[in-house]
Amino acid sequence: MDEVKVIEIKKSVFADNDEDASKLRKELKDKGVYLLNLMSSPGAGKTTTLIGTLQRIKDKLRVAVMEADIDSDVDAVKIRKATGIPSIQLHTGGMCHLDAEMTRQGLDNVALSEVDLVILENVGNLVCPAEFDTGAVRNAMILSVPEGDDKPLKYPLMFSVCDLVLVNKVDVMPYFDFDLDKCREYVRMRNPKARIIPICAKTGEGLDDFADWLLAEVKAWKQN
Amino acid sequence: MDEVKVIEIKKSVFADNDEDASKLRKELKDKGVYLLNLMSSPGAGKTTTLIGTLQRIKDKLRVAVMEADIDSDVDAVKIRKATGIPSIQLHTGGMCHLDAEMTRQGLDNVALSEVDLVILENVGNLVCPAEFDTGAVRNAMILSVPEGDDKPLKYPLMFSVCDLVLVNKVDVMPYFDFDLDKCREYVRMRNPKARIIPICAKTGEGLDDFADWLLAEVKAWKQN
């Protein structure tokens, strides 16, 4: 039960990642599979957020999770243990991001005919993952309160490419100088259309909203 | 007073960064300048830690600070305002790390004959900066409590290359599942000789220890 598949990802050989990503997105569309690319800093709470959210959607959607990390399989094991959802670990061999071909290598190990939604938990990094289209339908990111409300000023590309920003650990807001209104303003500077959902993965606050967003997204992707 | 110099760093042309870094380290040694490379995730508290530490050492050492970021100059302005210490902002043009040549471009804007210590605040990123020797005498990093005690398992290279690990935001330890003993154990798995100092940049806890470490390091570098 605790054993999870660990895939060693190889460096891509494709020169044109954008083209490859579009191709992958089309293949997934044909198979009726929605891919979400979830990014954040190290320790922002991607895995805990996923666990709470998966528990809310697993009776409504068939889901698989791919956990990308430079090393270790702690996240894939955690997800599998807490939710029972198929979860594989992708080792990037020191690489700081995933591109479309690396994502495809992971997807080759997922039974795509048996899932509606694959969530890719990207490497914890606010810089490089933003530069590479993975082939996902949407990019989402988690900004955690202890990181500070000024992150959209410092990591502009990450906030520009994300359609959804989850502001996590709102329970500790009283202990940090974090201004949610200011944060919203900075996020909107980078991406005026971004949806922002304050959450607390630990208590479950806001996870219903994230789950509803996911359900609506997958439904629309399968219908259109 | 609030104006700080912003340097746009260009991509390096040197193929052998290790060789270039050794050369830069030797040049700095000849000039009696100690360079510290400070790394962390986004929002771990590099700038706040620096402000508290600079206030403790600025009467004993001549210091300059280089703040590397993809965008914005908020950190350099903060340092200058709070400490009066010469501080320049390096814009990496989207690059996720600094190498030796990029560091040199920053140092070209520092009056090296007038300083004993230059602190380079690297781009907030636990992956890529660890792969590039900047020419610094030592690498130090900040791991903040909200990120979790498992980070040495997930970002092994960063912890391997750092001689000093500052564990920041220990004041919020009661609100997070962070085991300091476990953290020490994981850090030592990566680097048995690493010095670990628990700090709270906000309250100043532990910053005397960091300041003492810096003073001893610079003294040894100038004497040997």
CSV table of C-alpha atoms in Angstrom, one decimal:
chain,number,residue,atom,x,y,z
A,1,MET,CA,0.0,0.0,0.0
A,2,ASP,CA,2.8,2.4,0.8
A,3,GLU,CA,4.7,1.5,-2.3
A,4,VAL,CA,4.5,4.0,-5.1
A,5,LYS,CA,5.9,3.9,-8.5
A,6,VAL,CA,9.0,6.1,-8.9
A,7,ILE,CA,9.8,7.2,-12.4
A,8,GLU,CA,13.2,8.6,-13.3
A,9,ILE,CA,12.5,11.4,-15.8
A,10,LYS,CA,15.0,12.0,-18.6
A,11,LYS,CA,16.0,15.3,-20.0
A,12,SER,CA,13.9,16.3,-23.0
A,13,VAL,CA,15.2,16.2,-26.6
A,14,PHE,CA,12.6,18.4,-28.1
A,15,ALA,CA,13.7,21.9,-29.1
A,16,ASP,CA,10.2,23.4,-29.4
A,17,ASN,CA,8.5,22.8,-26.1
A,18,ASP,CA,5.5,25.0,-26.9
A,19,GLU,CA,4.7,22.9,-29.9
A,20,ASP,CA,5.2,19.7,-28.0
A,21,ALA,CA,2.9,21.0,-25.2
A,22,SER,CA,0.1,21.9,-27.6
A,23,LYS,CA,0.4,18.4,-29.1
A,24,LEU,CA,0.2,16.8,-25.7
A,25,ARG,CA,-2.8,19.0,-24.7
A,26,LYS,CA,-4.6,17.9,-27.9
A,27,GLU,CA,-3.9,14.2,-27.2
A,28,LEU,CA,-5.3,14.6,-23.7
A,29,LYS,CA,-8.4,16.4,-25.1
A,30,ASP,CA,-9.0,13.5,-27.4
A,31,LYS,CA,-8.8,11.1,-24.5
A,32,GLY,CA,-11.1,13.2,-22.3
A,33,VAL,CA,-8.3,13.8,-19.7
A,34,TYR,CA,-7.9,17.2,-18.0
A,35,LEU,CA,-4.3,17.9,-16.8
A,36,LEU,CA,-3.7,20.5,-14.1
A,37,ASN,CA,-0.2,21.8,-13.4
A,38,LEU,CA,0.1,22.9,-9.8
A,39,MET,CA,3.1,25.0,-8.8
A,40,SER,CA,4.5,26.7,-5.7
A,41,SER,CA,7.5,27.5,-3.6
A,42,PRO,CA,8.9,24.6,-1.6
A,43,GLY,CA,6.7,24.0,1.4
A,44,ALA,CA,3.8,26.2,0.4
A,45,GLY,CA,1.5,23.2,1.0
A,46,LYS,CA,0.8,21.6,-2.4
A,47,THR,CA,0.6,18.1,-1.0
A,48,THR,CA,-1.6,18.9,2.0
A,49,THR,CA,-3.9,21.0,-0.3
A,50,LEU,CA,-4.2,18.1,-2.7
A,51,ILE,CA,-5.0,15.6,0.0
A,52,GLY,CA,-7.9,17.7,1.3
A,53,THR,CA,-9.2,18.5,-2.2
A,54,LEU,CA,-8.9,14.9,-3.5
A,55,GLN,CA,-11.0,13.8,-0.6
A,56,ARG,CA,-13.7,16.2,-1.8
A,57,ILE,CA,-13.7,15.2,-5.4
A,58,LYS,CA,-12.7,11.5,-5.5
A,59,ASP,CA,-16.3,10.3,-5.6
A,60,LYS,CA,-17.2,12.6,-8.4
A,61,LEU,CA,-14.1,12.3,-10.7
A,62,ARG,CA,-11.5,9.6,-11.5
A,63,VAL,CA,-8.2,11.2,-10.5
A,64,ALA,CA,-4.5,10.4,-10.7
A,65,VAL,CA,-1.7,12.4,-9.2
A,66,MET,CA,1.9,12.8,-10.4
A,67,GLU,CA,4.3,14.1,-7.8
A,68,ALA,CA,7.5,15.7,-9.3
A,69,ASP,CA,10.5,16.1,-7.0
A,70,ILE,CA,14.2,16.1,-7.4
A,71,ASP,CA,14.5,13.3,-4.8
A,72,SER,CA,12.4,11.3,-2.3
A,73,ASP,CA,9.0,9.8,-2.7
A,74,VAL,CA,7.4,11.2,0.5
A,75,ASP,CA,4.7,13.2,-1.3
A,76,ALA,CA,3.5,10.3,-3.5
A,77,VAL,CA,3.4,8.0,-0.5
A,78,LYS,CA,1.5,10.7,1.5
A,79,ILE,CA,-1.2,11.1,-1.2
A,80,ARG,CA,-1.6,7.4,-1.7
A,81,LYS,CA,-1.9,6.8,2.1
A,82,ALA,CA,-4.4,9.6,2.8
A,83,THR,CA,-6.6,9.3,-0.3
A,84,GLY,CA,-6.1,5.9,-1.9
A,85,ILE,CA,-5.7,7.7,-5.2
A,86,PRO,CA,-3.2,6.4,-7.7
A,87,SER,CA,-0.1,8.5,-7.3
A,88,ILE,CA,3.3,8.2,-9.0
A,89,GLN,CA,6.5,9.9,-8.1
A,90,LEU,CA,8.5,11.6,-10.9
A,91,HIS,CA,12.2,12.1,-10.2
A,92,THR,CA,13.6,15.0,-12.3
A,93,GLY,CA,17.2,14.0,-11.8
A,94,GLY,CA,18.1,17.5,-10.5
A,95,MET,CA,16.1,19.4,-13.1
A,96,CYS,CA,14.3,22.4,-11.7
A,97,HIS,CA,11.1,22.1,-13.7
A,98,LEU,CA,9.0,19.8,-16.0
A,99,ASP,CA,8.4,20.5,-19.6
A,100,ALA,CA,5.9,18.8,-21.9
A,101,GLU,CA,8.1,15.8,-22.8
A,102,MET,CA,8.9,15.1,-19.2
A,103,THR,CA,5.2,15.4,-18.3
A,104,ARG,CA,4.5,12.9,-21.1
A,105,GLN,CA,7.0,10.5,-19.6
A,106,GLY,CA,5.0,10.6,-16.4
A,107,LEU,CA,1.7,10.3,-18.2
A,108,ASP,CA,3.0,7.1,-19.9
A,109,ASN,CA,2.7,5.5,-16.5
A,110,VAL,CA,-0.9,6.6,-15.8
A,111,ALA,CA,-3.9,4.5,-17.1
A,112,LEU,CA,-5.3,7.5,-19.0
A,113,SER,CA,-8.5,5.6,-20.1
A,114,GLU,CA,-9.4,5.2,-16.5
A,115,VAL,CA,-9.1,8.9,-15.4
A,116,ASP,CA,-10.8,12.2,-15.9
A,117,LEU,CA,-8.3,14.4,-14.2
A,118,VAL,CA,-4.5,14.2,-13.7
A,119,ILE,CA,-2.9,16.6,-11.3
A,120,LEU,CA,0.8,17.3,-11.8
A,121,GLU,CA,2.5,18.6,-8.6
A,122,ASN,CA,5.4,20.4,-10.2
A,123,VAL,CA,8.9,20.9,-8.6
A,124,GLY,CA,8.7,23.4,-5.7
A,125,ASN,CA,10.1,26.5,-7.5
A,126,LEU,CA,8.6,29.9,-8.3
A,127,VAL,CA,10.9,30.5,-11.2
A,128,CYS,CA,11.7,27.8,-13.8
A,129,PRO,CA,8.4,25.9,-13.9
A,130,ALA,CA,6.7,29.0,-15.0
A,131,GLU,CA,8.8,29.1,-18.2
A,132,PHE,CA,7.7,25.7,-19.5
A,133,ASP,CA,4.3,24.8,-20.8
A,134,THR,CA,3.7,21.2,-19.5
A,135,GLY,CA,0.7,20.6,-21.8
A,136,ALA,CA,-1.7,21.2,-18.9
A,137,VAL,CA,-5.1,22.8,-19.6
A,138,ARG,CA,-4.5,25.2,-16.7
A,139,ASN,CA,-1.7,26.3,-14.4
A,140,ALA,CA,-2.6,26.9,-10.8
A,141,MET,CA,-0.3,27.9,-8.0
A,142,ILE,CA,-0.2,28.1,-4.2
A,143,LEU,CA,1.2,31.2,-2.5
A,144,SER,CA,1.4,30.6,1.3
A,145,VAL,CA,1.0,33.4,3.8
A,146,PRO,CA,4.4,33.1,5.4
A,147,GLU,CA,6.1,33.8,2.0
A,148,GLY,CA,4.7,37.3,2.0
A,149,ASP,CA,2.2,39.3,-0.1
A,150,ASP,CA,5.0,40.8,-2.3
A,151,LYS,CA,5.8,37.6,-4.3
A,152,PRO,CA,3.9,38.7,-7.4
A,153,LEU,CA,6.3,41.6,-7.6
A,154,LYS,CA,9.3,39.4,-7.4
A,155,TYR,CA,8.2,36.4,-9.5
A,156,PRO,CA,6.1,38.0,-12.2
A,157,LEU,CA,6.1,35.2,-14.8
A,158,MET,CA,4.7,32.6,-12.3
A,159,PHE,CA,1.8,34.8,-11.5
A,160,SER,CA,1.2,35.7,-15.2
A,161,VAL,CA,0.9,32.1,-16.3
A,162,CYS,CA,-1.5,31.0,-13.5
A,163,ASP,CA,-5.2,31.1,-13.9
A,164,LEU,CA,-5.8,30.2,-10.3
A,165,VAL,CA,-3.9,31.4,-7.2
A,166,LEU,CA,-4.6,29.6,-3.9
A,167,VAL,CA,-3.5,31.7,-1.0
A,168,ASN,CA,-2.7,29.0,1.6
A,169,LYS,CA,-2.1,29.0,5.4
A,170,VAL,CA,-4.6,31.9,6.0
A,171,ASP,CA,-4.9,30.6,9.6
A,172,VAL,CA,-1.5,32.0,10.5
A,173,MET,CA,-2.2,35.4,8.9
A,174,PRO,CA,-2.3,37.1,12.4
A,175,TYR,CA,1.3,36.0,12.9
A,176,PHE,CA,2.7,37.4,9.6
A,177,ASP,CA,2.6,40.8,7.9
A,178,PHE,CA,0.4,39.6,5.0
A,179,ASP,CA,-2.1,41.9,3.5
A,180,LEU,CA,-4.6,39.9,1.4
A,181,ASP,CA,-6.0,43.0,-0.4
A,182,LYS,CA,-2.5,44.1,-1.3
A,183,CYS,CA,-1.8,40.5,-2.5
A,184,ARG,CA,-4.9,40.5,-4.7
A,185,GLU,CA,-3.8,43.8,-6.2
A,186,TYR,CA,-0.3,42.5,-6.9
A,187,VAL,CA,-1.6,39.3,-8.4
A,188,ARG,CA,-4.0,41.2,-10.7
A,189,MET,CA,-1.1,43.4,-11.9
A,190,ARG,CA,0.3,40.2,-13.4
A,191,ASN,CA,-2.9,38.6,-14.4
A,192,PRO,CA,-6.1,40.6,-14.3
A,193,LYS,CA,-8.2,37.5,-14.9
A,194,ALA,CA,-6.7,35.2,-12.2
A,195,ARG,CA,-9.1,33.6,-9.8
A,196,ILE,CA,-7.8,34.0,-6.2
A,197,ILE,CA,-9.1,31.6,-3.5
A,198,PRO,CA,-7.9,32.0,0.1
A,199,ILE,CA,-7.5,28.5,1.7
A,200,CYS,CA,-6.2,26.7,4.7
A,201,ALA,CA,-5.2,23.2,3.7
A,202,LYS,CA,-4.8,22.2,7.4
A,203,THR,CA,-8.4,23.1,8.4
A,204,GLY,CA,-10.0,22.6,5.1
A,205,GLU,CA,-11.1,26.3,4.7
A,206,GLY,CA,-11.6,27.2,1.1
A,207,LEU,CA,-11.0,23.7,-0.3
A,208,ASP,CA,-14.7,23.3,-1.3
A,209,ASP,CA,-14.2,26.3,-3.6
A,210,PHE,CA,-11.1,24.8,-5.1
A,211,ALA,CA,-12.9,21.4,-5.5
A,212,ASP,CA,-15.9,23.2,-7.2
A,213,TRP,CA,-13.5,25.0,-9.5
A,214,LEU,CA,-11.8,21.7,-10.5
A,215,LEU,CA,-15.2,20.0,-11.1
A,216,ALA,CA,-16.4,22.8,-13.3
A,217,GLU,CA,-13.1,22.9,-15.2
A,218,VAL,CA,-13.1,19.2,-16.0
A,219,LYS,CA,-16.8,19.2,-17.0
A,220,ALA,CA,-16.2,22.1,-19.4
A,221,TRP,CA,-13.1,20.4,-20.9
A,222,LYS,CA,-14.9,17.2,-21.5
A,223,GLN,CA,-18.0,18.9,-23.0
A,224,ASN,CA,-16.4,21.5,-25.3
B,1,MET,CA,18.0,57.9,0.0
B,2,ASP,CA,15.5,55.4,-1.3
B,3,GLU,CA,17.1,55.2,-4.7
B,4,VAL,CA,19.2,52.1,-5.2
B,5,LYS,CA,21.3,51.1,-8.1
B,6,VAL,CA,19.6,48.5,-10.3
B,7,ILE,CA,21.9,46.4,-12.4
B,8,GLU,CA,20.6,44.4,-15.3
B,9,ILE,CA,22.7,41.2,-15.3
B,10,LYS,CA,23.5,39.6,-18.6
B,11,LYS,CA,23.7,35.9,-19.3
B,12,SER,CA,27.1,34.4,-18.9
B,13,VAL,CA,29.3,33.5,-21.8
B,14,PHE,CA,31.8,31.3,-19.8
B,15,ALA,CA,31.6,27.6,-20.4
B,16,ASP,CA,33.4,26.6,-17.2
B,17,ASN,CA,31.7,28.2,-14.3
B,18,ASP,CA,33.7,26.3,-11.7
B,19,GLU,CA,37.0,27.7,-13.1
B,20,ASP,CA,35.6,31.2,-13.3
B,21,ALA,CA,34.3,31.0,-9.7
B,22,SER,CA,37.7,29.9,-8.4
B,23,LYS,CA,39.3,32.8,-10.2
B,24,LEU,CA,36.8,35.2,-8.7
B,25,ARG,CA,37.4,33.8,-5.2
B,26,LYS,CA,41.1,34.3,-5.6
B,27,GLU,CA,40.6,37.9,-6.8
B,28,LEU,CA,38.5,38.6,-3.8
B,29,LYS,CA,41.0,37.0,-1.5
B,30,ASP,CA,43.7,39.3,-2.9
B,31,LYS,CA,41.5,42.3,-2.2
B,32,GLY,CA,40.7,41.1,1.3
B,33,VAL,CA,36.9,40.8,0.5
B,34,TYR,CA,34.8,38.0,1.9
B,35,LEU,CA,31.8,37.1,-0.3
B,36,LEU,CA,28.8,35.2,1.3
B,37,ASN,CA,26.2,33.6,-0.9
B,38,LEU,CA,22.9,33.5,0.9
B,39,MET,CA,20.1,31.3,-0.6
B,40,SER,CA,16.6,30.2,0.3
B,41,SER,CA,13.1,29.6,-1.0
B,42,PRO,CA,11.0,32.7,-1.8
B,43,GLY,CA,9.8,34.3,1.4
B,44,ALA,CA,12.0,32.4,3.8
B,45,GLY,CA,13.1,35.7,5.3
B,46,LYS,CA,16.5,36.5,3.7
B,47,THR,CA,16.0,40.2,3.7
B,48,THR,CA,14.7,40.5,7.2
B,49,THR,CA,17.5,38.3,8.5
B,50,LEU,CA,20.0,40.4,6.7
B,51,ILE,CA,18.6,43.6,8.2
B,52,GLY,CA,18.9,42.4,11.8
B,53,THR,CA,22.3,40.9,11.2
B,54,LEU,CA,23.7,43.9,9.4
B,55,GLN,CA,22.6,46.1,12.4
B,56,ARG,CA,24.7,43.9,14.6
B,57,ILE,CA,27.9,43.9,12.5
B,58,LYS,CA,27.9,47.2,10.7
B,59,ASP,CA,30.1,48.9,13.3
B,60,LYS,CA,32.6,46.1,13.2
B,61,LEU,CA,32.9,45.4,9.4
B,62,ARG,CA,32.5,47.4,6.2
B,63,VAL,CA,29.7,45.6,4.4
B,64,ALA,CA,27.9,45.9,1.1
B,65,VAL,CA,24.8,43.9,-0.1
B,66,MET,CA,23.8,42.7,-3.5
B,67,GLU,CA,20.1,41.7,-3.9
B,68,ALA,CA,19.4,39.5,-6.8
B,69,ASP,CA,15.8,39.2,-8.0
B,70,ILE,CA,14.1,38.6,-11.3
B,71,ASP,CA,12.2,41.9,-10.9
B,72,SER,CA,11.5,44.7,-8.4
B,73,ASP,CA,13.9,46.6,-6.2
B,74,VAL,CA,12.0,46.2,-2.9
B,75,ASP,CA,14.7,44.3,-1.1
B,76,ALA,CA,17.6,46.6,-1.9
B,77,VAL,CA,15.5,49.6,-0.9
B,78,LYS,CA,14.5,47.9,2.3
B,79,ILE,CA,18.1,47.1,3.3
B,80,ARG,CA,19.3,50.6,2.5
B,81,LYS,CA,16.4,52.2,4.4
B,82,ALA,CA,16.8,50.0,7.5
B,83,THR,CA,20.6,49.8,7.8
B,84,GLY,CA,22.1,52.6,5.6
B,85,ILE,CA,24.4,50.0,4.1
B,86,PRO,CA,25.3,50.3,0.4
B,87,SER,CA,22.9,48.0,-1.4
B,88,ILE,CA,22.5,47.3,-5.0
B,89,GLN,CA,19.8,45.4,-6.9
B,90,LEU,CA,20.7,42.8,-9.5
B,91,HIS,CA,18.1,42.0,-12.0
B,92,THR,CA,18.6,38.5,-13.5
B,93,GLY,CA,16.4,39.0,-16.5
B,94,GLY,CA,14.3,36.0,-15.7
B,95,MET,CA,17.3,33.8,-14.8
B,96,CYS,CA,16.7,31.5,-11.8
B,97,HIS,CA,20.2,31.7,-10.3
B,98,LEU,CA,23.5,33.6,-10.4
B,99,ASP,CA,26.8,32.1,-11.6
B,100,ALA,CA,30.3,33.5,-11.1
B,101,GLU,CA,30.2,35.8,-14.1
B,102,MET,CA,26.9,37.3,-13.1
B,103,THR,CA,28.1,37.8,-9.6
B,104,ARG,CA,31.2,39.5,-11.0
B,105,GLN,CA,28.9,41.9,-13.0
B,106,GLY,CA,27.3,42.8,-9.6
B,107,LEU,CA,30.7,43.2,-7.9
B,108,ASP,CA,31.9,45.6,-10.6
B,109,ASN,CA,29.4,48.0,-9.1
B,110,VAL,CA,30.7,47.7,-5.5
B,111,ALA,CA,33.6,49.7,-4.2
B,112,LEU,CA,35.6,46.6,-3.2
B,113,SER,CA,38.5,48.6,-1.7
B,114,GLU,CA,36.1,50.0,0.8
B,115,VAL,CA,34.5,46.8,2.1
B,116,ASP,CA,35.4,43.7,4.1
B,117,LEU,CA,32.3,41.7,3.4
B,118,VAL,CA,29.8,41.4,0.5
B,119,ILE,CA,26.6,39.5,1.0
B,120,LEU,CA,24.9,38.2,-2.1
B,121,GLU,CA,21.2,37.5,-1.6
B,122,ASN,CA,20.6,35.0,-4.4
B,123,VAL,CA,17.3,34.5,-6.2
B,124,GLY,CA,14.7,32.8,-4.0
B,125,ASN,CA,14.9,29.2,-5.3
B,126,LEU,CA,16.0,26.0,-3.6
B,127,VAL,CA,17.0,24.3,-6.8
B,128,CYS,CA,19.1,26.1,-9.4
B,129,PRO,CA,21.3,28.4,-7.3
B,130,ALA,CA,22.7,25.3,-5.6
B,131,GLU,CA,24.2,24.2,-8.9
B,132,PHE,CA,26.3,27.3,-9.6
B,133,ASP,CA,29.4,28.3,-7.6
B,134,THR,CA,29.2,32.1,-7.4
B,135,GLY,CA,32.8,32.6,-6.3
B,136,ALA,CA,31.6,33.0,-2.7
B,137,VAL,CA,33.8,31.9,0.2
B,138,ARG,CA,30.8,30.2,1.8
B,139,ASN,CA,27.2,29.3,0.9
B,140,ALA,CA,24.6,29.8,3.6
B,141,MET,CA,20.9,29.2,3.4
B,142,ILE,CA,17.7,29.9,5.3
B,143,LEU,CA,15.1,27.3,5.8
B,144,SER,CA,11.9,28.7,7.3
B,145,VAL,CA,9.7,26.7,9.7
B,146,PRO,CA,6.5,27.0,7.6
B,147,GLU,CA,8.3,25.2,4.7
B,148,GLY,CA,8.6,22.0,6.7
B,149,ASP,CA,11.4,20.0,8.2
B,150,ASP,CA,11.5,17.6,5.2
B,151,LYS,CA,13.1,20.0,2.8
B,152,PRO,CA,16.6,18.5,3.0
B,153,LEU,CA,15.1,15.2,1.7
B,154,LYS,CA,13.6,17.0,-1.3
B,155,TYR,CA,16.3,19.5,-2.2
B,156,PRO,CA,19.4,17.5,-1.4
B,157,LEU,CA,22.0,19.6,-3.4
B,158,MET,CA,21.0,22.9,-1.7
B,159,PHE,CA,21.7,21.4,1.7
B,160,SER,CA,24.9,19.7,0.5
B,161,VAL,CA,26.5,22.9,-0.7
B,162,CYS,CA,25.7,25.0,2.4
B,163,ASP,CA,28.1,25.4,5.3
B,164,LEU,CA,25.5,27.2,7.4
B,165,VAL,CA,21.7,26.6,7.7
B,166,LEU,CA,19.7,29.2,9.4
B,167,VAL,CA,16.3,27.8,10.5
B,168,ASN,CA,14.1,30.9,10.5
B,169,LYS,CA,10.7,31.8,12.0
B,170,VAL,CA,11.1,29.6,15.0
B,171,ASP,CA,8.6,31.8,16.8
B,172,VAL,CA,5.8,30.2,14.8
B,173,MET,CA,6.9,26.6,15.4
B,174,PRO,CA,3.9,25.9,17.7
B,175,TYR,CA,1.6,26.5,14.7
B,176,PHE,CA,3.4,24.2,12.3
B,177,ASP,CA,4.4,20.5,12.3
B,178,PHE,CA,8.1,21.2,12.4
B,179,ASP,CA,10.5,18.9,14.3
B,180,LEU,CA,13.8,20.7,14.8
B,181,ASP,CA,15.6,17.5,15.8
B,182,LYS,CA,14.3,15.7,12.7
B,183,CYS,CA,15.4,18.8,10.6
B,184,ARG,CA,18.9,18.6,12.1
B,185,GLU,CA,19.1,14.9,11.3
B,186,TYR,CA,18.0,15.5,7.6
B,187,VAL,CA,20.4,18.4,7.2
B,188,ARG,CA,23.3,16.3,8.5
B,189,MET,CA,22.4,13.5,6.1
B,190,ARG,CA,23.2,16.0,3.3
B,191,ASN,CA,26.1,17.7,5.0
B,192,PRO,CA,27.5,16.3,8.3
B,193,LYS,CA,29.6,19.4,8.9
B,194,ALA,CA,26.9,22.0,8.4
B,195,ARG,CA,26.4,24.5,11.2
B,196,ILE,CA,22.7,24.9,12.1
B,197,ILE,CA,21.5,28.1,13.9
B,198,PRO,CA,17.8,28.4,14.8
B,199,ILE,CA,16.8,32.1,14.4
B,200,CYS,CA,13.8,34.4,14.4
B,201,ALA,CA,14.6,37.4,12.2
B,202,LYS,CA,11.5,39.2,13.4
B,203,THR,CA,12.4,39.1,17.1
B,204,GLY,CA,16.2,38.9,16.6
B,205,GLU,CA,16.6,35.5,18.3
B,206,GLY,CA,19.7,33.8,17.1
B,207,LEU,CA,21.0,36.7,15.1
B,208,ASP,CA,23.9,37.3,17.5
B,209,ASP,CA,25.1,33.8,16.7
B,210,PHE,CA,24.8,34.4,13.0
B,211,ALA,CA,26.7,37.8,13.4
B,212,ASP,CA,29.4,36.1,15.4
B,213,TRP,CA,29.8,33.4,12.8
B,214,LEU,CA,30.2,36.1,10.1
B,215,LEU,CA,32.7,38.1,12.1
B,216,ALA,CA,34.8,35.0,12.7
B,217,GLU,CA,34.6,33.9,9.1
B,218,VAL,CA,35.7,37.3,7.7
B,219,LYS,CA,38.5,37.5,10.3
B,220,ALA,CA,39.9,34.1,9.3
B,221,TRP,CA,39.6,34.8,5.6
B,222,LYS,CA,41.6,38.0,5.9
B,223,GLN,CA,44.3,36.4,8.1
B,224,ASN,CA,44.9,33.1,6.4
